[in-house]
Coordinates of C-alpha atoms and ligand atoms in Angstrom, one line a residue:
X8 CA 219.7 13.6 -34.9
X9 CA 216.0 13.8 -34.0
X10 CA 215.4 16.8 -31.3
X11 CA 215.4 16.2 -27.6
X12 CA 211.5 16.2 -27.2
X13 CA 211.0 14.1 -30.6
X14 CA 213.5 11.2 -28.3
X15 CA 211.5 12.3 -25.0
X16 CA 208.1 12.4 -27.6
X17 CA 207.0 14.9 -25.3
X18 CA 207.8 18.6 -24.0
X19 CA 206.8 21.6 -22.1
X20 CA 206.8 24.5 -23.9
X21 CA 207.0 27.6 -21.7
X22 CA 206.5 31.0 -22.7
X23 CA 208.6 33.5 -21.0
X24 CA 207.0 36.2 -23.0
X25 CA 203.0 35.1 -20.7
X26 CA 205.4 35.2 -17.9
X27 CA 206.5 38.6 -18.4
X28 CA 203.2 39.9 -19.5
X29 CA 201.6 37.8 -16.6
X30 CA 203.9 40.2 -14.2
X31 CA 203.2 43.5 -16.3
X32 CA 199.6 43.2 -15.7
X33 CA 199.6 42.7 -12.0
X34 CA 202.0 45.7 -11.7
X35 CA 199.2 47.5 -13.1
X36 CA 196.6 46.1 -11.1
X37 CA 198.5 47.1 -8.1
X38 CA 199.7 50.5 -8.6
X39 CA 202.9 52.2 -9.4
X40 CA 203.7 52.7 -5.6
X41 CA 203.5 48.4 -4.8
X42 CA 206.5 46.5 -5.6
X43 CA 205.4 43.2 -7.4
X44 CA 207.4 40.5 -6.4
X45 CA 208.2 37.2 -8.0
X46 CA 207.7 34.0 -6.2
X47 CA 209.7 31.5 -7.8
X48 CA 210.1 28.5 -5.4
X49 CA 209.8 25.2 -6.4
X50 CA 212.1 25.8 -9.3
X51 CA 209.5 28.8 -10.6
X52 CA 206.8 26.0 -10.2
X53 CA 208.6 23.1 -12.1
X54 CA 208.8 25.4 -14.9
X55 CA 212.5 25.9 -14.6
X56 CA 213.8 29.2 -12.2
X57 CA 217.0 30.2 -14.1
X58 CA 215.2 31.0 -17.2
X59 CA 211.9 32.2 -16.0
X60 CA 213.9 34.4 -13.1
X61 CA 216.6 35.7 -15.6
X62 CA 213.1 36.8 -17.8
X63 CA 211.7 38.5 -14.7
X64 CA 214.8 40.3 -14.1
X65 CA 215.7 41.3 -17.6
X66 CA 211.5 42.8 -17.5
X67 CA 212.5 44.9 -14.0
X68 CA 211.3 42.5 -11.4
X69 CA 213.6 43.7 -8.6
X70 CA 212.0 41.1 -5.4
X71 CA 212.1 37.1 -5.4
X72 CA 211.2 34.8 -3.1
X73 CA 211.9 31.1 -2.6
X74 CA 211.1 28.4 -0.2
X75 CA 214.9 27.3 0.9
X76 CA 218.1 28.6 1.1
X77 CA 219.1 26.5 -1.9
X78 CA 217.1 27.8 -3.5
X79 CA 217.9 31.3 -2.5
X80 CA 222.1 30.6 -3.7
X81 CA 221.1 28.9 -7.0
X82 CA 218.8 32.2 -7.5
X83 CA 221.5 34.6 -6.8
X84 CA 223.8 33.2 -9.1
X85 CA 221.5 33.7 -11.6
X86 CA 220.5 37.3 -10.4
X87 CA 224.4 38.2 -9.8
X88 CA 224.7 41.4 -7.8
X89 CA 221.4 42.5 -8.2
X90 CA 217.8 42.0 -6.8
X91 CA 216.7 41.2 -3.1
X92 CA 216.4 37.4 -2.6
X93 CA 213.4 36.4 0.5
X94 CA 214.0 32.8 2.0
X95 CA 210.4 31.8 3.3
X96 CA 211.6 29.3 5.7
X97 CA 213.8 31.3 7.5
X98 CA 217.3 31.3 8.3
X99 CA 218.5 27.5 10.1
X100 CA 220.7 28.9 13.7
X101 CA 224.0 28.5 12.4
X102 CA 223.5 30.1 8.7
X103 CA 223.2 33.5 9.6
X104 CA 226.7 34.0 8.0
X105 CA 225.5 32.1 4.9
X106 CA 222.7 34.0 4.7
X107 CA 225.0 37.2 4.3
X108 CA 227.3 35.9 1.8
X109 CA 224.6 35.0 -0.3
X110 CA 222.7 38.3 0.3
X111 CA 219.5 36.6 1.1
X112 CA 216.8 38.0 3.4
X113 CA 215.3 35.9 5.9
X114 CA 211.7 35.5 6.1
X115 CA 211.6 35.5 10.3
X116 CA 209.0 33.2 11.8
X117 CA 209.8 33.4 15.3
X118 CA 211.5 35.5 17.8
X119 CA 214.4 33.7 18.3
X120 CA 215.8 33.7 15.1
X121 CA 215.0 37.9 14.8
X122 CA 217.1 38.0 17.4
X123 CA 219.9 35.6 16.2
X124 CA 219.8 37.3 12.6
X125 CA 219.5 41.4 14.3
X126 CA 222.5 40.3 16.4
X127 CA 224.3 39.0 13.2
X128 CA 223.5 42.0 11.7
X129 CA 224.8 44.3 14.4
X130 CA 227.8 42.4 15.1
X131 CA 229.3 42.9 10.9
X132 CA 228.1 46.6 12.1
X133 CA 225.8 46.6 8.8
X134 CA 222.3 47.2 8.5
X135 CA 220.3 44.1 7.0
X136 CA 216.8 43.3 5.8
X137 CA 214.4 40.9 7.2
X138 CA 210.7 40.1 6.7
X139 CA 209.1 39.0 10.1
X140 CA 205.8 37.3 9.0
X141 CA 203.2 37.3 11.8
X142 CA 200.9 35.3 12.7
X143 CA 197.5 36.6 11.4
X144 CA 195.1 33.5 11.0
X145 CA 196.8 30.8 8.9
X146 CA 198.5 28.7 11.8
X147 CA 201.2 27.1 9.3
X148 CA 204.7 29.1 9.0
X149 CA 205.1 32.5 11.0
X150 CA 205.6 34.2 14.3
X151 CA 203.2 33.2 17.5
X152 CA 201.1 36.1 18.2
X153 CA 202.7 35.5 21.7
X154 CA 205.9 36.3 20.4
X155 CA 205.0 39.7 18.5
X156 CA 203.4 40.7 21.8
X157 CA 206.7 40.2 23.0
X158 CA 208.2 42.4 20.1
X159 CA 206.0 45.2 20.5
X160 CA 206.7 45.4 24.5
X161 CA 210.3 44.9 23.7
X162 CA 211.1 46.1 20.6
X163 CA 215.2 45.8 20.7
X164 CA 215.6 43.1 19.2
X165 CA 214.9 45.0 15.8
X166 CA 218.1 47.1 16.2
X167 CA 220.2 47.0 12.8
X168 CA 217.6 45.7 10.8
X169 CA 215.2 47.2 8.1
X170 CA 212.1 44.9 8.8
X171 CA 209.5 44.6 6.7
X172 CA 206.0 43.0 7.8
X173 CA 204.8 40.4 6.7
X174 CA 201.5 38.2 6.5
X175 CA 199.7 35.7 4.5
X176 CA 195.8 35.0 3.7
X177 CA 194.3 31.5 4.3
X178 CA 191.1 32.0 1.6
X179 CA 192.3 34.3 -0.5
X180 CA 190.6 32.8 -3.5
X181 CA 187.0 33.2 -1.7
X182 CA 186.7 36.6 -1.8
X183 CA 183.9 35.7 0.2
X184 CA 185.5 34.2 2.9
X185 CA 184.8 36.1 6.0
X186 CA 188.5 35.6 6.7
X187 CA 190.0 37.5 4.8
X188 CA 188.6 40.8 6.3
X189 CA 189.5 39.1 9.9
X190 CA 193.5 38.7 8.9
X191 CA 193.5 42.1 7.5
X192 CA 192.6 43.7 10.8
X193 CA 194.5 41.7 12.7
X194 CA 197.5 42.3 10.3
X195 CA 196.2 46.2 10.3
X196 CA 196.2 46.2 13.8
X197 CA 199.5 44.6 14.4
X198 CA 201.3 46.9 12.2
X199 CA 199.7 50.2 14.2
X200 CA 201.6 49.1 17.2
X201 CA 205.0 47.7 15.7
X202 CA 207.5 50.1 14.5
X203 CA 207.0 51.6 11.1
X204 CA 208.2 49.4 8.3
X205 CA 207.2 48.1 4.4
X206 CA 204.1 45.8 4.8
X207 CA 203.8 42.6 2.2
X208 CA 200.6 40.7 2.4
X209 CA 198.8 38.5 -0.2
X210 CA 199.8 36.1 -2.7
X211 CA 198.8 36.0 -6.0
X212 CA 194.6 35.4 -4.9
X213 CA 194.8 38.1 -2.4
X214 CA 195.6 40.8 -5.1
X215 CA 192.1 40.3 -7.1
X216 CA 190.7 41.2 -3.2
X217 CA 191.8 45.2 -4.1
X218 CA 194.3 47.7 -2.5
X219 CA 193.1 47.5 0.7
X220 CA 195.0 44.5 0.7
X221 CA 198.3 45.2 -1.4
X222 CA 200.3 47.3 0.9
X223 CA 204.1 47.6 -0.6
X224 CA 204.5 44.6 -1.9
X225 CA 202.9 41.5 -3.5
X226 CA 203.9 38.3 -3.8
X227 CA 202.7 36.5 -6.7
X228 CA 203.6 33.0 -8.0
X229 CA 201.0 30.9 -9.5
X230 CA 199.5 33.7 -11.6
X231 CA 202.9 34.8 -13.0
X232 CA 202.6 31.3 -14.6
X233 CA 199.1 31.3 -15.4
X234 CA 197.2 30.6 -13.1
X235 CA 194.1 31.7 -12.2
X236 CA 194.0 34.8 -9.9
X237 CA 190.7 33.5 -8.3
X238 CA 187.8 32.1 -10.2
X239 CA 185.7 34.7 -11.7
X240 CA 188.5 36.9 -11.9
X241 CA 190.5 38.4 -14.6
X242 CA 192.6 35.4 -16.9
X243 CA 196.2 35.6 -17.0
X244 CA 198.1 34.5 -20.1
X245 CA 198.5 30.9 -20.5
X246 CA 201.8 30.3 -19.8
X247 CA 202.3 26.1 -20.3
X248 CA 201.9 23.8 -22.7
X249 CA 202.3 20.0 -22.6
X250 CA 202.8 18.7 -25.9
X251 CA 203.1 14.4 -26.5
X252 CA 203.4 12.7 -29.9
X253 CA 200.9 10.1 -31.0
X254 CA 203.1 7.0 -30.6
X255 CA 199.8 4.9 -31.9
X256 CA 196.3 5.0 -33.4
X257 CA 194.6 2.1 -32.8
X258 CA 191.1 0.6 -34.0
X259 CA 188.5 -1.3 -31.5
X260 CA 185.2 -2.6 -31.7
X261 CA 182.6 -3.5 -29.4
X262 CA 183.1 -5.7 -27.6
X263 CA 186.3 -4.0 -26.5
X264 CA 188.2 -2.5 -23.3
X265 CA 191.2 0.3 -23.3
X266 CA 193.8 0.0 -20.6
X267 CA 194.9 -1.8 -17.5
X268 CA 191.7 -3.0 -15.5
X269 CA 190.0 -2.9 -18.4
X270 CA 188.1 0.2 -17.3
X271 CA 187.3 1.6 -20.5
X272 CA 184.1 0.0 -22.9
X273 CA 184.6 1.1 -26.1
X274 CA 180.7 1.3 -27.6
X275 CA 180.9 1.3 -31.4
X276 CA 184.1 1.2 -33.7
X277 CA 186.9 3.6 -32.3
X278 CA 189.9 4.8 -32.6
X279 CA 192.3 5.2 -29.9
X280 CA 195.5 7.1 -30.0
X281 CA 198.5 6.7 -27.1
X282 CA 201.2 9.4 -26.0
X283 CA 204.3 8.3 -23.9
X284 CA 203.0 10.6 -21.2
X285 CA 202.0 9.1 -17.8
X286 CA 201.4 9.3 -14.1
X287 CA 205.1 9.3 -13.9
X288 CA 205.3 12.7 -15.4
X289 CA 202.5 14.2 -13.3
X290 CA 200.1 13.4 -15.6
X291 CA 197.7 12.1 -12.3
X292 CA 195.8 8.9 -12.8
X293 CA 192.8 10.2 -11.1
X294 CA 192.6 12.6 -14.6
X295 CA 191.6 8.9 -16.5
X296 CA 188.2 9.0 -17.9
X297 CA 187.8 12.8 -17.0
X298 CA 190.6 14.7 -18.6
X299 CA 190.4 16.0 -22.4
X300 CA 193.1 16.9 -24.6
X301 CA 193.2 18.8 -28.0
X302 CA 194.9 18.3 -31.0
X303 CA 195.0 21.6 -32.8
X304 CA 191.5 23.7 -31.6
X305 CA 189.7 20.7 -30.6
X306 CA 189.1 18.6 -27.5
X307 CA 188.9 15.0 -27.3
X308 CA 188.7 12.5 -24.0
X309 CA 190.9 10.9 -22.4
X310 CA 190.0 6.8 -21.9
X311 CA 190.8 4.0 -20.2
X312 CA 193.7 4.4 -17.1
X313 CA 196.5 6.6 -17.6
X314 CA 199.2 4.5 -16.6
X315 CA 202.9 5.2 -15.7
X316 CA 204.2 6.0 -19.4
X317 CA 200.8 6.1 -21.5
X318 CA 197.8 7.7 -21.7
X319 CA 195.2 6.5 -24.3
X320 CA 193.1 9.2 -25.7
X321 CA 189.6 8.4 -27.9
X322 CA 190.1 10.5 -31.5
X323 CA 187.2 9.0 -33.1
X324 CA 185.4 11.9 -34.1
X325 CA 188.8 13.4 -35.1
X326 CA 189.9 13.5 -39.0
X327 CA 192.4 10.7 -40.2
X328 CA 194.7 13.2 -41.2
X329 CA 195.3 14.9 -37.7
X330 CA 195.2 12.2 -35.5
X331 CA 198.4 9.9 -36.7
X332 CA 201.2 8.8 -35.3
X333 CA 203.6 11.3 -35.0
X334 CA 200.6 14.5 -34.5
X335 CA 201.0 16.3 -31.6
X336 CA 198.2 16.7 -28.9
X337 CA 198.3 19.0 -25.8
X338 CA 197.2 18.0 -22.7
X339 CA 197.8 21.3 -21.1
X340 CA 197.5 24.0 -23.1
X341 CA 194.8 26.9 -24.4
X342 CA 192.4 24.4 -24.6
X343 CA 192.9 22.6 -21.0
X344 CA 194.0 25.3 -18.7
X345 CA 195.9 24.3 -15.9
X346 CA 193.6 25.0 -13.5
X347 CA 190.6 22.9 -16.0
X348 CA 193.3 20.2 -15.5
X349 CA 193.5 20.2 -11.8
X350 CA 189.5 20.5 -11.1
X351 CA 189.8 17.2 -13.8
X352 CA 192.1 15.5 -11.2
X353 CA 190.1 16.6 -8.1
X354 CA 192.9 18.7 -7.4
X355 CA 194.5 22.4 -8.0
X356 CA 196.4 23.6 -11.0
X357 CA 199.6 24.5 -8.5
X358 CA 199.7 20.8 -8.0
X359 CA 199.7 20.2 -11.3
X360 CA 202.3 22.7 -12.6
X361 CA 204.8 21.4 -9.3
X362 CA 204.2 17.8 -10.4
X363 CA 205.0 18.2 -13.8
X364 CA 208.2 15.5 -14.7
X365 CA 211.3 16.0 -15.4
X366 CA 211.5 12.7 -18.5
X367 CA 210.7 15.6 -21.2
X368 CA 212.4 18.7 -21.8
X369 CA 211.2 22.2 -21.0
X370 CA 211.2 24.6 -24.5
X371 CA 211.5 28.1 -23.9
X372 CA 209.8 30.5 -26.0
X373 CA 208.9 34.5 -26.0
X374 CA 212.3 35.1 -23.5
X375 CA 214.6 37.5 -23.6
X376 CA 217.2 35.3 -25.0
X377 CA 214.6 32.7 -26.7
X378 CA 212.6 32.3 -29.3
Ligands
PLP23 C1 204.0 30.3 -2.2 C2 203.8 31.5 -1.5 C3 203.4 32.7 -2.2 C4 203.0 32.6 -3.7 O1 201.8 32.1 -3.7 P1 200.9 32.0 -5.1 O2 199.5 31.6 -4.6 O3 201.6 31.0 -6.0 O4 200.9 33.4 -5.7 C5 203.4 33.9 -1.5 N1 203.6 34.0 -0.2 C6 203.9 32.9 0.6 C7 204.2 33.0 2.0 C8 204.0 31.6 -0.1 O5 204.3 30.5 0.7

């Protein structure tokens, strides 16, 4: 039997080993005394959150977060026992008891539900952990600045819980941005007048901004995967490939077109190879005529429309021998960085790596139980 991404003629390989090293290096960027968090919503960024959690565990990661509680009880029955589990949406009225079962901590965006989850808390007589995120410029997810007035006058409703603070920059990739100095002092300012508690500010952007900005705890995602941590700044290990087999090489001559709508021109006698990779994989259709892909150290365009199962890629300068049916080409990978990829689609590598389809199988290499 032929392997599952021979029959799928595609896969993403994903190297738990970048991940890990990925996680070691912001550790070190932040200091012994900052806990580095893993953010691994989304299933770890479509790149699979069982193994790429189990990884971070195995490697010491102690602090997850997620987006849902779903999310959260899938996660902690990969952690088991151990490791604290954050639910950034915050816990539904009603779930409070779920939430406990599951040991999950609450990510609090707005007073009401501090107060149900503190009285939850006091009522099974057992301390419990909370994040309250506040409010400091980003208007999406996070306690009204009326509402932390009201906890500072007031600050009861706190009783039986170990709260940690929380806050979250808008342009943390513009270091630049005259933001990012504005949430910090009104984040700063907030936590001068709350009770004392851990503090957990930026995302993985926010930590190339330096400590004055990493308080106890960061919470990286994207750059655990390989992201970029801001442009200019330091690389990360590539952690993604996207590997599709040459299903065909084709030759055409002037006059000639590649592809639906008959976008493409070829100009001269080419050769044009197609992988079964397509839109419908989150390979984006706005990458036609502006993406490259490599096969082996060497880059070559991508022509004509990507459509939903196909993408037709011009190999003409390429020798016979390498492009053939049955070579393998990346269209993410050293060569064409997620975030290269993204600026190719007009959009950002995080959409990229969320978007990437489920039709081929992930591969895991480098993991503590891999390859
Ligand atoms: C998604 C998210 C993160 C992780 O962001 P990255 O940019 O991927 O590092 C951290 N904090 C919050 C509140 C988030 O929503």
């Amino acid at each position: 039997m032929i392997s599952e991404a021979e029959r799928a003629g595609a896969e993403l390989v994903v190297d738990l080993g970048a991940v890990v090293a990925n996680w070691r290096a912001l550790r070190r960027m932040v200091g012994p005394r900052v806990d580095c968090a893993a953010v691994v919503k989304a299933d770890a960024y479509s790149l699979g959150m069982v193994p790429v959690a189990r990884a971070l565990a195995v490697a010491g990661c102690r602090s997850f977060f997620v987006a849902t509680p779903d999310e959260g009880t899938g996660l902690r029955r990969v952690l088991g026992r151990h490791g604290a589990i954050a639910v950034l949406h915050g816990v539904p009225p009603g779930a409070e008891g779920f939430f406990a079962r599951h040991r999950l901590t609450p990510v609090i965006n707005d007073l009401g539900a501090l107060e149900r989850w503190g009285r939850h808390a006091r009522a099974r007589g057992r301390a419990a952990a909370a994040y309250v995120h506040m409010e400091t410029g980003l208007n999406r997810l996070a306690m009204p600045a009326a509402d932390v007035e009201r906890l500072i006058a007031d600050p009861a409703p706190l009783r039986g819980l170990a709260a940690t603070w929380m806050g979250h920059l808008a342009c943390a990739d513009d270091a630049e941005s005259p933001m990012n100095r504005a949430q910090l002092d009104r984040f700063r300012g907030l936590l001068a007048r709350l009770p004392k508690g851990a503090a957990s500010f930026v995302a993985s952007s926010g930590i190339a901004l330096g400590r004055d900005y990493t308080f106890d705890q960061v919470r990286p995602g994207y750059a655990l995967f390989g992201g970029d941590l801001a442009p200019g700044a330091r690389k990360m290990r590539p952690v993604v490939r996207l590997r599709a087999r040459i299903l065909q090489v084709r030759r055409v001559d002037t006059p000639g077109t590649v592809g639906y709508g008959a976008a493409h021109r070829v100009t001269g006698l080419s050769r044009i190879a197609t992988v079964p990779v397509g839109y419908a994989d989150g390979y984006r259709r706005s990458l036609s005529g502006r993406a490259q892909a490599a096969i082996g150290t060497r880059l070559y365009p991508v022509v004509g429309r990507i459509s939903m199962d196909l993408t037709t890629i011009d190999v003409t300068e390429a020798p016979a021998n390498t492009a053939r049916p049955g070579a393998w080409v990346d269209l993410i990978g050293r060569r064409a960085p997620i975030d290269t990829v993204g600026a190719w689609a007009g959009t950002i590598g995080y959409e990229i790596l969320t978007g990437l389809g489920r039709r081929f199988p992930r591969r895991y290499v480098g993991g503590p139980d891999g390859a």
